[in-house]
Short mmCIF file of C-alpha atoms in Angstrom, two decimals:
data_model
loop_
_atom_site.label_atom_id
_atom_site.label_comp_id
_atom_site.label_asym_id
_atom_site.label_seq_id
_atom_site.Cartn_x
_atom_site.Cartn_y
_atom_site.Cartn_z
CA UNK A 1 -21.56 -82.89 66.51
CA UNK A 2 -19.53 -81.92 63.70
CA UNK A 3 -21.17 -79.06 61.43
CA UNK A 4 -21.90 -80.34 57.83
CA UNK A 5 -21.93 -76.69 56.36
CA UNK A 6 -18.83 -75.48 54.44
CA UNK A 7 -16.37 -73.65 55.96
CA UNK A 8 -15.04 -70.18 54.73
CA UNK A 9 -11.74 -71.88 53.76
CA UNK A 10 -13.46 -74.55 51.67
CA UNK A 11 -15.68 -72.19 49.78
CA UNK A 12 -12.54 -70.26 49.15
CA UNK A 13 -10.58 -73.22 47.60
CA UNK A 14 -13.61 -74.02 45.69
CA UNK A 15 -13.97 -70.91 44.17
CA UNK A 16 -10.21 -70.77 43.10
CA UNK A 17 -10.46 -74.24 41.60
CA UNK A 18 -13.72 -73.08 39.69
CA UNK A 19 -11.72 -70.13 38.37
CA UNK A 20 -8.70 -71.96 37.46
CA UNK A 21 -11.06 -74.46 35.27
CA UNK A 22 -12.99 -71.68 33.74
CA UNK A 23 -9.58 -69.83 32.86
CA UNK A 24 -8.16 -72.95 31.43
CA UNK A 25 -11.10 -73.74 29.31
CA UNK A 26 -11.36 -70.15 27.95
CA UNK A 27 -7.79 -70.48 26.97
CA UNK A 28 -8.25 -73.70 25.52
CA UNK A 29 -11.25 -72.28 23.50
CA UNK A 30 -9.49 -69.01 22.51
CA UNK A 31 -6.56 -70.94 21.26
CA UNK A 32 -8.63 -73.16 18.90
CA UNK A 33 -10.42 -70.32 17.66
CA UNK A 34 -7.24 -68.49 16.82
CA UNK A 35 -5.84 -71.41 15.16
CA UNK A 36 -8.93 -71.97 13.10
CA UNK A 37 -8.95 -68.17 11.95
CA UNK A 38 -5.30 -68.44 11.12
CA UNK A 39 -6.00 -71.70 9.11
CA UNK A 40 -8.74 -69.83 7.19
CA UNK A 41 -6.37 -66.83 6.49
CA UNK A 42 -3.95 -69.33 5.22
CA UNK A 43 -6.37 -70.89 3.06
CA UNK A 44 -7.49 -67.56 1.71
CA UNK A 45 -3.99 -66.46 0.97
CA UNK A 46 -3.56 -69.58 -0.92
CA UNK A 47 -6.51 -69.29 -2.98
CA UNK A 48 -5.77 -65.85 -3.82
CA UNK A 49 -2.18 -66.56 -4.72
CA UNK A 50 -3.08 -69.89 -6.70
CA UNK A 51 -3.72 -68.17 -9.92
CA UNK A 52 -0.28 -68.76 -11.80
CA UNK A 53 -1.36 -68.43 -15.27
CA UNK A 54 -4.30 -67.15 -17.50
CA UNK A 55 -6.10 -68.82 -20.28
CA UNK A 56 -6.85 -66.66 -23.31
CA UNK A 57 -10.25 -67.36 -24.63
CA UNK A 58 -9.91 -65.55 -27.99
CA UNK A 59 -12.13 -67.22 -30.57
CA UNK A 60 -12.45 -70.54 -28.87
CA UNK A 61 -15.98 -70.63 -29.44
CA UNK A 62 -15.14 -70.16 -33.21
CA UNK A 63 -12.91 -72.86 -34.53
CA UNK A 64 -13.59 -72.57 -38.07
CA UNK A 65 -12.43 -68.69 -37.70
CA UNK A 66 -9.42 -69.21 -35.96
CA UNK A 67 -7.17 -70.63 -39.21
CA UNK A 68 -8.85 -67.72 -41.13
CA UNK A 69 -7.89 -65.15 -38.66
CA UNK A 70 -4.38 -66.65 -38.03
CA UNK A 71 -3.45 -66.41 -41.75
CA UNK A 72 -4.97 -62.64 -42.06
CA UNK A 73 -3.31 -61.38 -39.02
CA UNK A 74 -0.13 -62.80 -39.86
CA UNK A 75 -0.18 -61.09 -43.16
CA UNK A 76 -1.24 -57.68 -41.59
CA UNK A 77 1.72 -58.18 -39.33
CA UNK A 78 4.13 -58.75 -42.07
CA UNK A 79 2.76 -55.71 -43.88
CA UNK A 80 3.13 -53.54 -40.64
CA UNK A 81 6.91 -54.50 -40.21
CA UNK A 82 7.36 -53.61 -44.06
CA UNK A 83 5.36 -50.47 -44.29
CA UNK A 84 6.52 -48.87 -40.90
CA UNK A 85 9.92 -50.15 -41.20
CA UNK A 86 10.21 -48.34 -44.48
CA UNK A 87 8.93 -45.29 -43.15
CA UNK A 88 11.64 -45.41 -40.38
CA UNK A 89 14.45 -46.06 -42.90
CA UNK A 90 13.79 -43.37 -45.33
CA UNK A 91 13.16 -41.03 -42.59
CA UNK A 92 16.72 -41.65 -41.16
CA UNK A 93 18.62 -41.73 -44.52
CA UNK A 94 16.93 -39.20 -46.51
CA UNK A 95 18.27 -35.63 -45.40
CA UNK A 96 15.28 -33.98 -47.21
CA UNK A 97 12.88 -35.92 -44.38
CA UNK A 98 15.00 -34.51 -41.56
CA UNK A 99 12.08 -32.39 -40.12
CA UNK A 100 10.04 -32.47 -37.20
CA UNK A 101 7.15 -33.76 -39.12
CA UNK A 102 9.07 -36.88 -40.48
CA UNK A 103 10.51 -37.25 -36.85
CA UNK A 104 7.06 -37.49 -35.44
CA UNK A 105 6.26 -39.68 -38.21
CA UNK A 106 9.14 -42.20 -37.64
CA UNK A 107 8.52 -42.35 -33.94
CA UNK A 108 4.80 -42.98 -34.69
CA UNK A 109 5.96 -46.09 -37.21
CA UNK A 110 8.21 -47.42 -34.42
CA UNK A 111 5.29 -47.29 -31.83
CA UNK A 112 3.27 -49.05 -34.22
CA UNK A 113 5.89 -51.97 -34.84
CA UNK A 114 6.45 -51.86 -30.75
CA UNK A 115 2.69 -52.12 -30.23
CA UNK A 116 1.73 -54.76 -32.49
CA UNK A 117 4.97 -56.89 -31.63
CA UNK A 118 3.61 -56.52 -27.98
CA UNK A 119 0.42 -58.09 -28.93
CA UNK A 120 0.24 -59.99 -32.13
CA UNK A 121 2.35 -62.92 -31.37
CA UNK A 122 0.24 -63.63 -28.14
CA UNK A 123 -2.75 -63.25 -30.47
CA UNK A 124 -1.47 -65.57 -32.90
CA UNK A 125 -0.49 -68.03 -30.01
CA UNK A 126 -4.00 -67.90 -28.66
CA UNK A 127 -5.38 -69.06 -32.13
CA UNK A 128 -3.10 -72.23 -31.81
CA UNK A 129 -3.31 -74.80 -29.26
CA UNK A 130 -1.24 -72.70 -26.48
CA UNK A 131 -3.93 -70.46 -25.11
CA UNK A 132 -2.25 -69.91 -21.59
CA UNK A 133 0.16 -67.26 -20.46
CA UNK A 134 2.05 -66.80 -17.19
CA UNK A 135 1.10 -64.39 -14.57
CA UNK A 136 4.04 -62.19 -14.98
CA UNK A 137 3.98 -62.41 -18.66
CA UNK A 138 0.38 -61.21 -18.56
CA UNK A 139 1.74 -58.31 -16.72
CA UNK A 140 4.44 -57.44 -18.87
CA UNK A 141 2.37 -57.59 -22.13
CA UNK A 142 -0.37 -55.36 -20.33
CA UNK A 143 2.45 -52.77 -19.26
CA UNK A 144 3.73 -52.83 -23.03
CA UNK A 145 0.21 -52.24 -24.76
CA UNK A 146 -0.76 -49.38 -22.22
CA UNK A 147 2.41 -47.87 -22.29
CA UNK A 148 2.57 -47.59 -26.16
CA UNK A 149 -0.95 -47.20 -26.49
CA UNK A 150 -0.89 -43.99 -24.29
CA UNK A 151 2.15 -42.70 -25.80
CA UNK A 152 0.55 -42.98 -29.45
CA UNK A 153 -2.24 -40.98 -27.97
CA UNK A 154 -0.14 -38.03 -26.87
CA UNK A 155 2.27 -38.29 -29.81
CA UNK A 156 -0.95 -37.53 -32.21
CA UNK A 157 -1.68 -34.61 -30.50
CA UNK A 158 1.88 -33.46 -30.73
CA UNK A 159 1.64 -34.04 -34.49
CA UNK A 160 -1.59 -31.94 -34.73
CA UNK A 161 0.39 -29.23 -33.04
CA UNK A 162 3.14 -29.44 -35.59
CA UNK A 163 0.79 -29.04 -38.11
CA UNK A 164 -0.96 -25.85 -36.63
CA UNK A 165 2.24 -24.20 -36.42
CA UNK A 166 3.08 -25.06 -40.06
CA UNK A 167 0.00 -23.90 -41.54
CA UNK A 168 -0.74 -20.94 -39.24
CA UNK A 169 2.73 -19.78 -38.55
CA UNK A 170 4.78 -20.73 -41.66
CA UNK A 171 7.27 -18.27 -41.15
CA UNK A 172 7.95 -18.74 -37.38
CA UNK A 173 7.63 -22.53 -38.12
CA UNK A 174 11.70 -23.29 -38.03
CA UNK A 175 11.98 -21.26 -34.91
CA UNK A 176 9.00 -22.71 -32.86
CA UNK A 177 9.64 -26.34 -33.99
CA UNK A 178 13.35 -26.43 -33.70
CA UNK A 179 15.26 -29.43 -32.63
CA UNK A 180 15.22 -28.35 -28.78
CA UNK A 181 11.48 -28.40 -29.21
CA UNK A 182 10.14 -31.39 -30.87
CA UNK A 183 12.68 -33.60 -29.53
CA UNK A 184 11.84 -32.98 -26.01
CA UNK A 185 7.94 -33.25 -27.06
CA UNK A 186 8.53 -36.93 -28.43
CA UNK A 187 10.64 -37.66 -25.22
CA UNK A 188 7.65 -36.38 -23.12
CA UNK A 189 5.09 -38.55 -25.06
CA UNK A 190 7.18 -41.75 -24.11
CA UNK A 191 7.62 -40.85 -20.33
CA UNK A 192 3.87 -40.08 -20.15
CA UNK A 193 3.00 -43.45 -21.33
CA UNK A 194 5.57 -45.18 -19.30
CA UNK A 195 4.24 -43.40 -16.02
CA UNK A 196 0.75 -44.12 -17.00
CA UNK A 197 1.24 -47.85 -17.77
CA UNK A 198 3.39 -48.21 -14.50
CA UNK A 199 0.56 -47.29 -12.18
CA UNK A 200 -2.13 -48.81 -14.01
CA UNK A 201 -0.36 -52.28 -14.40
CA UNK A 202 0.90 -52.18 -10.79
CA UNK A 203 -2.61 -51.46 -9.55
CA UNK A 204 -4.18 -54.29 -11.57
CA UNK A 205 -1.69 -56.86 -11.03
CA UNK A 206 -1.58 -56.35 -7.19
CA UNK A 207 -5.36 -57.51 -7.11
CA UNK A 208 -5.88 -60.98 -5.69
CA UNK A 209 -7.05 -63.40 -8.47
CA UNK A 210 -8.67 -66.35 -6.73
CA UNK A 211 -10.86 -69.10 -8.86
CA UNK A 212 -11.42 -67.95 -12.44
CA UNK A 213 -8.42 -67.39 -14.53
CA UNK A 214 -10.11 -67.29 -18.04
CA UNK A 215 -9.72 -63.90 -19.86
CA UNK A 216 -12.13 -63.42 -22.42
CA UNK A 217 -10.05 -61.71 -24.67
CA UNK A 218 -7.03 -62.15 -27.32
CA UNK A 219 -4.47 -60.52 -25.06
CA UNK A 220 -4.10 -59.64 -21.25
CA UNK A 221 -6.48 -56.47 -21.95
CA UNK A 222 -6.66 -54.49 -18.92
CA UNK A 223 -10.48 -54.23 -18.41
CA UNK A 224 -10.80 -57.99 -19.09
CA UNK A 225 -8.02 -59.04 -16.28
CA UNK A 226 -10.01 -56.81 -14.01
CA UNK A 227 -13.19 -58.64 -14.20
CA UNK A 228 -11.23 -61.69 -12.79
CA UNK A 229 -10.18 -59.94 -9.66
CA UNK A 230 -12.04 -61.11 -6.38
CA UNK A 231 -11.66 -57.78 -4.77
CA UNK A 232 -13.10 -54.09 -4.89
CA UNK A 233 -11.82 -52.69 -8.15
CA UNK A 234 -13.50 -49.25 -7.53
CA UNK A 235 -9.93 -47.61 -7.10
CA UNK A 236 -8.62 -49.18 -10.33
CA UNK A 237 -11.66 -47.93 -12.41
CA UNK A 238 -11.04 -44.37 -10.66
CA UNK A 239 -7.45 -44.44 -11.79
CA UNK A 240 -8.53 -45.51 -15.24
CA UNK A 241 -11.22 -42.82 -15.55
CA UNK A 242 -8.72 -40.32 -14.60
CA UNK A 243 -5.91 -41.83 -17.00
CA UNK A 244 -8.64 -41.70 -19.83
CA UNK A 245 -9.46 -38.10 -19.33
CA UNK A 246 -5.79 -37.03 -19.18
CA UNK A 247 -4.48 -39.10 -22.03
CA UNK A 248 -7.58 -39.60 -23.96
CA UNK A 249 -10.01 -36.86 -23.70
CA UNK A 250 -7.50 -33.97 -23.49
CA UNK A 251 -5.52 -35.08 -26.64
CA UNK A 252 -8.56 -35.20 -28.44
CA UNK A 253 -10.01 -31.78 -27.42
CA UNK A 254 -6.20 -30.51 -28.12
CA UNK A 255 -6.37 -31.97 -31.82
CA UNK A 256 -9.92 -30.73 -32.20
CA UNK A 257 -8.69 -27.00 -31.46
CA UNK A 258 -5.68 -27.44 -33.59
CA UNK A 259 -7.69 -28.44 -36.55
CA UNK A 260 -10.28 -25.60 -36.18
CA UNK A 261 -7.97 -23.06 -36.19
CA UNK A 262 -6.03 -24.99 -39.05
CA UNK A 263 -9.35 -25.09 -41.01
CA UNK A 264 -9.99 -21.22 -40.30
CA UNK A 265 -6.71 -20.48 -41.74
CA UNK A 266 -6.73 -22.68 -44.77
CA UNK A 267 -10.41 -21.05 -45.49
CA UNK A 268 -8.61 -17.60 -45.61
CA UNK A 269 -6.31 -18.57 -48.32
CA UNK A 270 -7.38 -16.75 -51.41
CA UNK A 271 -6.26 -19.31 -54.25
CA UNK A 272 -7.76 -22.63 -54.51
CA UNK A 273 -4.56 -24.25 -55.20
CA UNK A 274 -3.16 -22.73 -52.14
CA UNK A 275 -6.04 -24.19 -49.87
CA UNK A 276 -5.63 -27.43 -51.54
CA UNK A 277 -1.86 -27.70 -50.72
CA UNK A 278 -2.16 -26.55 -47.18
CA UNK A 279 -4.90 -29.23 -46.64
CA UNK A 280 -2.77 -31.95 -48.18
CA UNK A 281 -0.01 -31.41 -45.65
CA UNK A 282 -2.44 -32.33 -42.85
CA UNK A 283 -4.88 -34.61 -44.43
CA UNK A 284 -2.96 -37.99 -43.53
CA UNK A 285 -2.80 -36.84 -40.01
CA UNK A 286 -6.13 -36.02 -39.87
CA UNK A 287 -7.16 -39.27 -41.21
CA UNK A 288 -5.06 -41.33 -38.98
CA UNK A 289 -6.61 -39.53 -35.98
CA UNK A 290 -10.22 -40.37 -36.97
CA UNK A 291 -9.34 -43.90 -37.52
CA UNK A 292 -7.51 -44.51 -34.18
CA UNK A 293 -9.29 -42.19 -31.82
CA UNK A 294 -12.93 -43.35 -33.36
CA UNK A 295 -12.21 -46.96 -32.74
CA UNK A 296 -10.76 -46.49 -29.21
CA UNK A 297 -13.69 -44.30 -28.15
CA UNK A 298 -16.06 -46.76 -29.49
CA UNK A 299 -14.37 -49.55 -27.39
CA UNK A 300 -14.22 -47.68 -24.21
CA UNK A 301 -17.49 -45.37 -24.31
CA UNK A 302 -19.89 -47.34 -25.56
CA UNK A 303 -22.66 -48.74 -23.13
CA UNK A 304 -22.02 -52.11 -21.70
CA UNK A 305 -25.36 -54.83 -22.47
CA UNK A 306 -27.17 -56.06 -19.64
CA UNK A 307 -28.70 -59.33 -20.73
CA UNK A 308 -26.35 -62.47 -21.61
CA UNK A 309 -27.20 -62.93 -24.95
CA UNK A 310 -26.32 -59.15 -25.68
CA UNK A 311 -23.27 -59.51 -23.64
CA UNK A 312 -21.98 -62.39 -25.68
CA UNK A 313 -22.19 -60.27 -28.90
CA UNK A 314 -20.77 -57.33 -27.10
CA UNK A 315 -17.74 -59.35 -26.35
CA UNK A 316 -17.22 -60.33 -29.98
CA UNK A 317 -17.68 -57.01 -30.99
CA UNK A 318 -15.16 -55.71 -28.28
CA UNK A 319 -12.47 -58.24 -30.04
CA UNK A 320 -13.16 -57.27 -33.53
CA UNK A 321 -12.84 -53.35 -32.41
CA UNK A 322 -9.78 -54.15 -30.53
CA UNK A 323 -8.31 -56.17 -33.46
CA UNK A 324 -9.12 -53.35 -35.79
CA UNK A 325 -7.11 -50.43 -33.60
CA UNK A 326 -4.51 -53.06 -32.54
CA UNK A 327 -3.66 -54.47 -36.07
CA UNK A 328 -5.51 -52.79 -38.95
CA UNK A 329 -4.84 -48.93 -37.67
CA UNK A 330 -0.88 -49.76 -37.57
CA UNK A 331 -1.16 -51.26 -41.11
CA UNK A 332 -3.03 -48.34 -42.64
CA UNK A 333 -0.62 -45.55 -41.18
CA UNK A 334 2.24 -46.25 -43.58
CA UNK A 335 0.00 -46.52 -46.63
CA UNK A 336 -1.96 -43.22 -45.60
CA UNK A 337 1.29 -41.35 -45.26
CA UNK A 338 2.94 -42.83 -48.18
CA UNK A 339 0.12 -42.49 -50.67
CA UNK A 340 -0.83 -38.95 -49.53
CA UNK A 341 2.79 -37.62 -49.55
CA UNK A 342 4.85 -36.93 -52.27
CA UNK A 343 8.22 -36.61 -50.22
CA UNK A 344 7.91 -40.05 -48.90
CA UNK A 345 6.95 -41.35 -52.23
CA UNK A 346 10.18 -39.72 -53.71
CA UNK A 347 12.27 -40.88 -50.95
CA UNK A 348 11.35 -44.46 -51.10
CA UNK A 349 11.80 -44.15 -54.98
CA UNK A 350 15.23 -43.01 -54.48
CA UNK A 351 16.14 -45.57 -52.00
CA UNK A 352 14.88 -48.30 -54.10
CA UNK A 353 17.00 -46.82 -57.28
CA UNK A 354 20.23 -46.56 -55.00
CA UNK A 355 19.65 -50.00 -53.70
CA UNK A 356 19.31 -51.32 -57.19
CA UNK A 357 22.24 -49.17 -58.51
CA UNK A 358 24.28 -50.95 -56.01
CA UNK A 359 23.26 -54.40 -56.49
CA UNK A 360 24.27 -54.08 -60.17
#
């Protein structure tokens, strides 16, 4: 009688068949899971790289103000070009103004022209029908604004040092502030601004942007752009905090110490006329410093609102403040220096007389 029990060989064959089926099923499931994960990664990359342009919100919620602001900002921009252009021309062509102070002033005027030219055309465009900017264009505008803004912060501190040497060490001023000194000082300001801007812009534009592409600002302001990133921005925040300490807080402290020493020297001058003349040489720079740094500190150091209604009002306030230090301050700089400076007024008068005499 034949046994119905399985033999050892049949059990081994069954076991091999089972293992083969299990391994094949596991391979199929693993391959399907791999393809699914790969598809999700590709979809994620597509979503992250889908932002090819940004929309500048500007004053879209206030259409009646857009026409008024367009005319106002355009007139201010023309005044900026005219006033700062005159400062540069007279500083170059008038030999009496070939001094460190006016070399710094001409660089400040050139900075103001470049800074406003990097943002005002975009701002005016955002007030019209075109409210979009390409991803690369946003990066370029952010780089220029950061570079020129950082350069101006450092340059104002160098101008304070120039006034400190002129008032506290008048006899040694030509030696300390020689051409071999003030030209590298200005070059260092431009280099510092460029390096900081390269780092900040590269870190910001490498972030993934997926979904929302509406910038709640007039331009590609770095804080407004970082809010749209769909990734952790803690590294960016740390880098910005370090940059603000180096290029904002340190220059302010340097200017503050310089003017404390300047004031102590002025107060030791015996005659009232001497004190008045000494203070008049630095009053224009001090006025510009107060306006520029006051608006910048109020913009970036004020506490943020938590509720939505206060946040909306805060956004409008931020826009107005950025408009003030981005447009009004460059417009006031040549007016402050020309109205408070006899040399500049005399140089402008001589240049006008030469132009009129050549014309006749």
